[in-house]
Amino acid sequence: MTVRRDFKDPARCRPDLVIGREEPFAEAREQLARGGSVLLHGPAGIGKSTVLRALAADNAGGAPTVLRCSATESESHLPFLALADLFGLVLERVCGALPAAQRTALESALTGRGESTLQRDGLALRLAVLSVLRALAAKGPVLVVADDLQWLDSASAELLGFAARRLGDAPVQMLCAVRTEGTEGQEYDRHLRACPPDTRVVRLGPFSRTQVSALLDHRGYTGLSRSTVRDIHRTSDGNPLFALELGRALAESPARPRPGEPLPVPTSLRALVLSRLEMLSDDARRTLLVASAGARPTPALLHAAGRDHAEEETAQAAALGLLATDPEEPALRFAHPLISAALYAEAPAHERRAAHAALSTAASDPIERARHLALATTGTDPEVAARLAEAAALARDRGAPSVAASLGLLAARRTPADTADAADTADAAGGAPGPDERRLQAAEDAITAGEADLARDIAREVLTRATVPAERVRAWMVVIEAAGQALGEVDAVFPQVLADAGDDPRLLALVHYQLAWRELVVDGDFGKARREAAHAADLAARGADRRTELMALAFQSSTETLMGHPAAPATIKRALREPQDPFVACHHNGAGMARFRWLLMSDQLPEARKSITGLLREARRRGMVESEVHFLRFLADTELRSGHCGRALDLARESLRLARDSGIGEGASAMLASLAEASGGDVERALALAREAADHAEVDGDQMYLSLALAAFGYAQSVAGDAAGAVRSLRRARELEQGMGITDPARGRWHGDLAEALVRIGEPGEAQELIDLTRVHALRLDRAGVLAVLDRAEALVRAARGEHEAARKQLASAQARLGRLGYGLEEARAAFALARLRARRPGAAPGHAPYDEAARLFRRCRALPWLRQVDTAAAAGPVEPDTVSADTSAALDGLASMERQVASLVMEGATNREIAARLFISVKTVEATLTRVYRKLGIRSRVDIVRLAAGRRTR
């Protein structure tokens, strides 16, 4: 159907229409904005029509005439149908301008009156289509929107292609979508002939797991566990249509599949992917069922499972497009994971059990054999349960905790209910563990694998019936661990678990270790956290629980390090004494991590890099997802401090991707990614990530990471040129750290950034006070890197006061010391500050010459945002020194830090709610602070503050 719309305002695309398609959408939109054309392509269900509609709506404001057609397979044999859809309603507007022969041929083709054909009226029809488009374009830009180009009737496709190649400079654009199969999608080549020469081809690929999760949430399919979302992503192969159908089937299902069970495949998808199965023989279908049940099916495995004619039957399936063939790959691969899932779901239960029974003897891997044996049997069976438990232990040793968790749950379901449930009872009696003991082991494996929601569900199930204190406390520990940083959400658990622990030192040690984390994360009290950790270590030693003792000592040493406590080195040595525990040694809260943190804060960058690299390698080997997330982040931090911004950016992005996929450490990873983006990537993205990190910390009630997120936000604001915003964020970070008792300036290293931002907004006095106070702690703790950065900031204070020569000497010294310590980016920043001072000398060389050294150092670091600042400074030419007028801040003298921030934001016109959001305080706190400001300044309202600001600007 032809649609003509006259838009007064540009149509805006709803953001929800392009979930997961932001990059290709932006690429296509830029092409259309330049006047070009776009051809979207990808497989069925990948979202081409959605993106096409969104782009058409977004671009329609610039095109008075929008022509649309959407072909279908059933109508593709009807000649000129697409042309009739496009021109039917506009022909009357332009037909008078067509030559008679062209008008007659076109009317005959579009109305069906007469017998116009391409063979008979080919030239007239071709010229007519070209003339219509030119006539419409003469009255304003034209947008041709064509969906499902593959079903366009051949006559319309030929005519459009003829016109498209000859439009020249006429303002006619085409926005088309075509279905293509395979990863390369080379089938689109023949459809390009129907598009203008300047057409840009944009491929829509599969969604990531994070994008699938966002799509499901947006459509209301919430409450799905991350393991279920992972299964949906794997089964759909990232196809959004398939993912939504699977999500809908789960939402409508009265019972969710248990771990290890296949997803329910809705009838709509079964019909879509299984229609070709009817052409297979019964034997070939059974062979494919065995292949779908296997983890990595090969012809040899199928033969061993009793499928004697596997080659012929799989070749038949491949010819029908059910299997993908690859001469280099011995394993059989279904053309789409959904085919395997639908085939398995379609088969009767007894046939599925028969397939698993055959594979339980055919598979060479003991883990696979045990899994198939479990799925081939029903009810409880102690022997099968024991084999599954052995397989779970083997998977755990191989570094596959997710597989171990799945096998452990299968073992629990096959374990008779009357088997002893307490692990200590089982050991004493020499019997097998009970079903709940195996469930708890599966829950702990799920925690290790990063599947916190699965672990929590298992633990809650155990708590509904467990009566043995050891099992109850162990289950509560899983619930607390699964909460991650949101420990405030499980506050009510601690009284219950303390009651369950009784006076058993082993159980109490576990509880007090978690209470130490609660004091740190929820209350932000490092002193109490340290005392709880020390108490937990003593209890664990009394109970002969070396693992918990080591974890508690590691936690105690980390808090002491961040507090600047003198006992930190001794506690680290205690945590590193033998005997060690392999799990603790590579845990992100273990002694190895405590040692790494000490090395990093003590300016020992090469040793810190070596330490964290080894920890990351071991965590990956063991499949410890949460530890991997954090170790990637800390390695990125180490590289960033070393001035390797490109490497840091890659690592930080990898950590953030893994954190979002697993739901673990998202705030912390976003915080570090913000620092990396601000240093070596995109500053706007850095600001967005810092806000995201702060939001996570606020939601979790995590004071510790909130201060770090604010520090990252302040740094990004500083790089973006927003000195006032940087001051607000970094002042707030300072207040939080002071409240938590953190005195070591090497923890967040934001002090120099705050001092430099204070100088830029005309507050050198406050900057010097901060430098003096921080220097005391840095000298006490021998933080050489912090001292050098403070000297760099102090030099800027001196320059602001007119002491230029002293400032230059101090900057040169700071640069040299930072270089020797290996802080490449900080060294480059000192060189940049020095270059700016030298550029202000009378008679300084114009242009880029004074900045060559800074540019070289920033280039070596791949610090692109800083390089842009160098180019801007060089292009600006000589500038006056940043000296401070004596009365710049006189009106706000006497106000406390928070009062000054609130007053400054009022001067900018911010509302109380906006101020609260930007300073991370409540609206009531803003109102109370303003009341104090009014009293101190002798004024009555916000209007008076604004007038005061106006007076300052006119002086």
PDB file of C-alpha atoms in Angstrom, residues 68-202:
ATOM      1  CA  ARG A  68       5.829   1.219   1.149  1.00  0.00           C
ATOM      2  CA  CYS A  69       5.475  -2.391   0.109  1.00  0.00           C
ATOM      3  CA  SER A  70       5.770  -5.654   2.000  1.00  0.00           C
ATOM      4  CA  ALA A  71       5.771  -8.813  -0.083  1.00  0.00           C
ATOM      5  CA  THR A  72       4.764 -12.314   0.975  1.00  0.00           C
ATOM      6  CA  GLU A  73       5.811 -15.700  -0.375  1.00  0.00           C
ATOM      7  CA  SER A  74       2.275 -16.630  -1.409  1.00  0.00           C
ATOM      8  CA  GLU A  75       1.956 -13.502  -3.565  1.00  0.00           C
ATOM      9  CA  SER A  76       5.423 -13.501  -5.131  1.00  0.00           C
ATOM     10  CA  HIS A  77       4.097 -15.010  -8.378  1.00  0.00           C
ATOM     11  CA  LEU A  78       1.733 -12.068  -9.046  1.00  0.00           C
ATOM     12  CA  PRO A  79       3.422  -9.651 -11.489  1.00  0.00           C
ATOM     13  CA  PHE A  80       3.576  -5.922 -10.639  1.00  0.00           C
ATOM     14  CA  LEU A  81       1.978  -6.429  -7.197  1.00  0.00           C
ATOM     15  CA  ALA A  82       4.781  -4.663  -5.298  1.00  0.00           C
ATOM     16  CA  LEU A  83       4.709  -1.847  -7.851  1.00  0.00           C
ATOM     17  CA  ALA A  84       0.975  -1.460  -7.276  1.00  0.00           C
ATOM     18  CA  ASP A  85       1.567  -1.243  -3.514  1.00  0.00           C
ATOM     19  CA  LEU A  86       4.181   1.459  -4.024  1.00  0.00           C
ATOM     20  CA  PHE A  87       2.481   3.646  -6.645  1.00  0.00           C
ATOM     21  CA  GLY A  88      -1.220   2.918  -6.309  1.00  0.00           C
ATOM     22  CA  LEU A  89      -2.159   6.018  -4.311  1.00  0.00           C
ATOM     23  CA  VAL A  90       0.282   8.500  -5.824  1.00  0.00           C
ATOM     24  CA  LEU A  91      -0.112   7.749  -9.493  1.00  0.00           C
ATOM     25  CA  GLU A  92      -2.903  10.287  -9.965  1.00  0.00           C
ATOM     26  CA  ARG A  93      -0.617  13.034  -8.618  1.00  0.00           C
ATOM     27  CA  VAL A  94       2.037  12.483 -11.278  1.00  0.00           C
ATOM     28  CA  CYS A  95       0.454  10.595 -14.164  1.00  0.00           C
ATOM     29  CA  GLY A  96      -0.291  13.840 -16.007  1.00  0.00           C
ATOM     30  CA  ALA A  97       3.455  14.456 -16.307  1.00  0.00           C
ATOM     31  CA  LEU A  98       4.098  11.093 -17.973  1.00  0.00           C
ATOM     32  CA  PRO A  99       4.269  10.620 -21.724  1.00  0.00           C
ATOM     33  CA  ALA A 100       1.171   8.862 -23.060  1.00  0.00           C
ATOM     34  CA  ALA A 101       2.942   5.592 -23.852  1.00  0.00           C
ATOM     35  CA  GLN A 102       4.476   5.386 -20.390  1.00  0.00           C
ATOM     36  CA  ARG A 103       1.203   6.312 -18.668  1.00  0.00           C
ATOM     37  CA  THR A 104      -0.752   3.676 -20.600  1.00  0.00           C
ATOM     38  CA  ALA A 105       1.749   0.918 -19.944  1.00  0.00           C
ATOM     39  CA  LEU A 106       1.983   1.758 -16.218  1.00  0.00           C
ATOM     40  CA  GLU A 107      -1.792   2.057 -15.682  1.00  0.00           C
ATOM     41  CA  SER A 108      -2.300  -1.246 -17.454  1.00  0.00           C
ATOM     42  CA  ALA A 109       0.308  -2.945 -15.263  1.00  0.00           C
ATOM     43  CA  LEU A 110      -1.006  -1.512 -11.988  1.00  0.00           C
ATOM     44  CA  THR A 111      -4.733  -1.964 -12.605  1.00  0.00           C
ATOM     45  CA  GLY A 112      -4.641  -5.290 -14.427  1.00  0.00           C
ATOM     46  CA  ARG A 113      -6.703  -3.852 -17.272  1.00  0.00           C
ATOM     47  CA  GLY A 114      -5.014  -4.837 -20.486  1.00  0.00           C
ATOM     48  CA  GLU A 115      -2.142  -7.237 -20.901  1.00  0.00           C
ATOM     49  CA  SER A 116       0.962  -5.229 -20.104  1.00  0.00           C
ATOM     50  CA  THR A 117       4.074  -7.412 -19.676  1.00  0.00           C
ATOM     51  CA  LEU A 118       7.790  -6.782 -19.422  1.00  0.00           C
ATOM     52  CA  GLN A 119       8.342  -8.577 -22.727  1.00  0.00           C
ATOM     53  CA  ARG A 120       5.744  -6.475 -24.513  1.00  0.00           C
ATOM     54  CA  ASP A 121       6.033  -3.042 -22.839  1.00  0.00           C
ATOM     55  CA  GLY A 122       9.448  -3.393 -21.222  1.00  0.00           C
ATOM     56  CA  LEU A 123      10.997  -0.064 -22.166  1.00  0.00           C
ATOM     57  CA  ALA A 124       7.828   1.977 -21.569  1.00  0.00           C
ATOM     58  CA  LEU A 125       7.315   0.420 -18.127  1.00  0.00           C
ATOM     59  CA  ARG A 126      10.937   0.928 -17.118  1.00  0.00           C
ATOM     60  CA  LEU A 127      10.886   4.579 -18.162  1.00  0.00           C
ATOM     61  CA  ALA A 128       7.490   5.077 -16.492  1.00  0.00           C
ATOM     62  CA  VAL A 129       8.739   3.890 -13.090  1.00  0.00           C
ATOM     63  CA  LEU A 130      11.801   6.140 -13.417  1.00  0.00           C
ATOM     64  CA  SER A 131       9.610   9.097 -14.430  1.00  0.00           C
ATOM     65  CA  VAL A 132       7.210   8.611 -11.496  1.00  0.00           C
ATOM     66  CA  LEU A 133      10.036   8.588  -8.977  1.00  0.00           C
ATOM     67  CA  ARG A 134      11.613  11.687 -10.536  1.00  0.00           C
ATOM     68  CA  ALA A 135       8.287  13.508 -10.568  1.00  0.00           C
ATOM     69  CA  LEU A 136       7.686  12.722  -6.876  1.00  0.00           C
ATOM     70  CA  ALA A 137      11.251  13.727  -6.014  1.00  0.00           C
ATOM     71  CA  ALA A 138      10.750  17.081  -7.741  1.00  0.00           C
ATOM     72  CA  LYS A 139       8.224  17.917  -4.983  1.00  0.00           C
ATOM     73  CA  GLY A 140      10.457  16.741  -2.111  1.00  0.00           C
ATOM     74  CA  PRO A 141      12.541  13.792  -0.924  1.00  0.00           C
ATOM     75  CA  VAL A 142      11.079  10.313  -1.429  1.00  0.00           C
ATOM     76  CA  LEU A 143      11.637   7.284   0.803  1.00  0.00           C
ATOM     77  CA  VAL A 144      10.895   3.830  -0.624  1.00  0.00           C
ATOM     78  CA  VAL A 145      10.427   1.241   2.143  1.00  0.00           C
ATOM     79  CA  ALA A 146      10.379  -2.393   0.987  1.00  0.00           C
ATOM     80  CA  ASP A 147      10.265  -5.303   3.433  1.00  0.00           C
ATOM     81  CA  ASP A 148      10.928  -8.974   2.587  1.00  0.00           C
ATOM     82  CA  LEU A 149      12.625  -8.121  -0.665  1.00  0.00           C
ATOM     83  CA  GLN A 150      13.173 -11.826  -1.344  1.00  0.00           C
ATOM     84  CA  TRP A 151       9.428 -12.230  -2.004  1.00  0.00           C
ATOM     85  CA  LEU A 152       9.177  -9.251  -4.361  1.00  0.00           C
ATOM     86  CA  ASP A 153       7.644 -10.352  -7.636  1.00  0.00           C
ATOM     87  CA  SER A 154      10.290 -10.511 -10.346  1.00  0.00           C
ATOM     88  CA  ALA A 155       8.635  -7.877 -12.576  1.00  0.00           C
ATOM     89  CA  SER A 156       8.536  -5.252  -9.781  1.00  0.00           C
ATOM     90  CA  ALA A 157      12.103  -6.075  -8.745  1.00  0.00           C
ATOM     91  CA  GLU A 158      13.338  -5.632 -12.303  1.00  0.00           C
ATOM     92  CA  LEU A 159      11.573  -2.273 -12.747  1.00  0.00           C
ATOM     93  CA  LEU A 160      12.743  -0.890  -9.408  1.00  0.00           C
ATOM     94  CA  GLY A 161      16.309  -1.948 -10.132  1.00  0.00           C
ATOM     95  CA  PHE A 162      16.236  -0.211 -13.516  1.00  0.00           C
ATOM     96  CA  ALA A 163      15.019   3.031 -11.962  1.00  0.00           C
ATOM     97  CA  ALA A 164      17.328   2.851  -8.942  1.00  0.00           C
ATOM     98  CA  ARG A 165      20.430   2.647 -11.134  1.00  0.00           C
ATOM     99  CA  ARG A 166      19.385   5.802 -13.070  1.00  0.00           C
ATOM    100  CA  LEU A 167      18.029   8.195 -10.448  1.00  0.00           C
ATOM    101  CA  GLY A 168      21.315  10.087 -10.199  1.00  0.00           C
ATOM    102  CA  ASP A 169      21.025  13.087  -7.860  1.00  0.00           C
ATOM    103  CA  ALA A 170      17.252  12.834  -7.465  1.00  0.00           C
ATOM    104  CA  PRO A 171      16.390  12.767  -3.714  1.00  0.00           C
ATOM    105  CA  VAL A 172      15.067   9.203  -3.704  1.00  0.00           C
ATOM    106  CA  GLN A 173      16.242   6.798  -1.023  1.00  0.00           C
ATOM    107  CA  MET A 174      15.473   3.136  -0.541  1.00  0.00           C
ATOM    108  CA  LEU A 175      15.189   1.341   2.777  1.00  0.00           C
ATOM    109  CA  CYS A 176      14.882  -2.397   2.195  1.00  0.00           C
ATOM    110  CA  ALA A 177      15.106  -5.640   4.122  1.00  0.00           C
ATOM    111  CA  VAL A 178      15.828  -9.090   2.757  1.00  0.00           C
ATOM    112  CA  ARG A 179      16.026 -12.531   4.329  1.00  0.00           C
ATOM    113  CA  THR A 180      19.378 -14.271   3.991  1.00  0.00           C
ATOM    114  CA  GLU A 181      20.666 -17.458   5.556  1.00  0.00           C
ATOM    115  CA  GLY A 182      24.069 -18.370   6.902  1.00  0.00           C
ATOM    116  CA  THR A 183      26.602 -16.243   8.699  1.00  0.00           C
ATOM    117  CA  GLU A 184      27.839 -14.446   5.623  1.00  0.00           C
ATOM    118  CA  GLY A 185      24.471 -13.857   4.009  1.00  0.00           C
ATOM    119  CA  GLN A 186      25.924 -13.492   0.507  1.00  0.00           C
ATOM    120  CA  GLU A 187      22.477 -14.083  -1.009  1.00  0.00           C
ATOM    121  CA  TYR A 188      21.782 -10.376  -0.670  1.00  0.00           C
ATOM    122  CA  ASP A 189      24.020  -9.667  -3.680  1.00  0.00           C
ATOM    123  CA  ARG A 190      21.275 -10.351  -6.211  1.00  0.00           C
ATOM    124  CA  HIS A 191      18.866  -8.098  -4.304  1.00  0.00           C
ATOM    125  CA  LEU A 192      21.270  -5.169  -4.491  1.00  0.00           C
ATOM    126  CA  ARG A 193      20.269  -4.850  -8.150  1.00  0.00           C
ATOM    127  CA  ALA A 194      16.915  -3.462  -6.960  1.00  0.00           C
ATOM    128  CA  CYS A 195      18.673  -0.737  -4.928  1.00  0.00           C
ATOM    129  CA  PRO A 196      20.598   2.456  -5.820  1.00  0.00           C
ATOM    130  CA  PRO A 197      24.381   2.222  -6.290  1.00  0.00           C
ATOM    131  CA  ASP A 198      25.077   4.037  -2.997  1.00  0.00           C
ATOM    132  CA  THR A 199      23.200   1.432  -0.922  1.00  0.00           C
ATOM    133  CA  ARG A 200      24.842   0.413   2.324  1.00  0.00           C
ATOM    134  CA  VAL A 201      24.397  -3.231   3.349  1.00  0.00           C
ATOM    135  CA  VAL A 202      23.774  -3.708   7.074  1.00  0.00           C
TER     136      VAL A 202
END
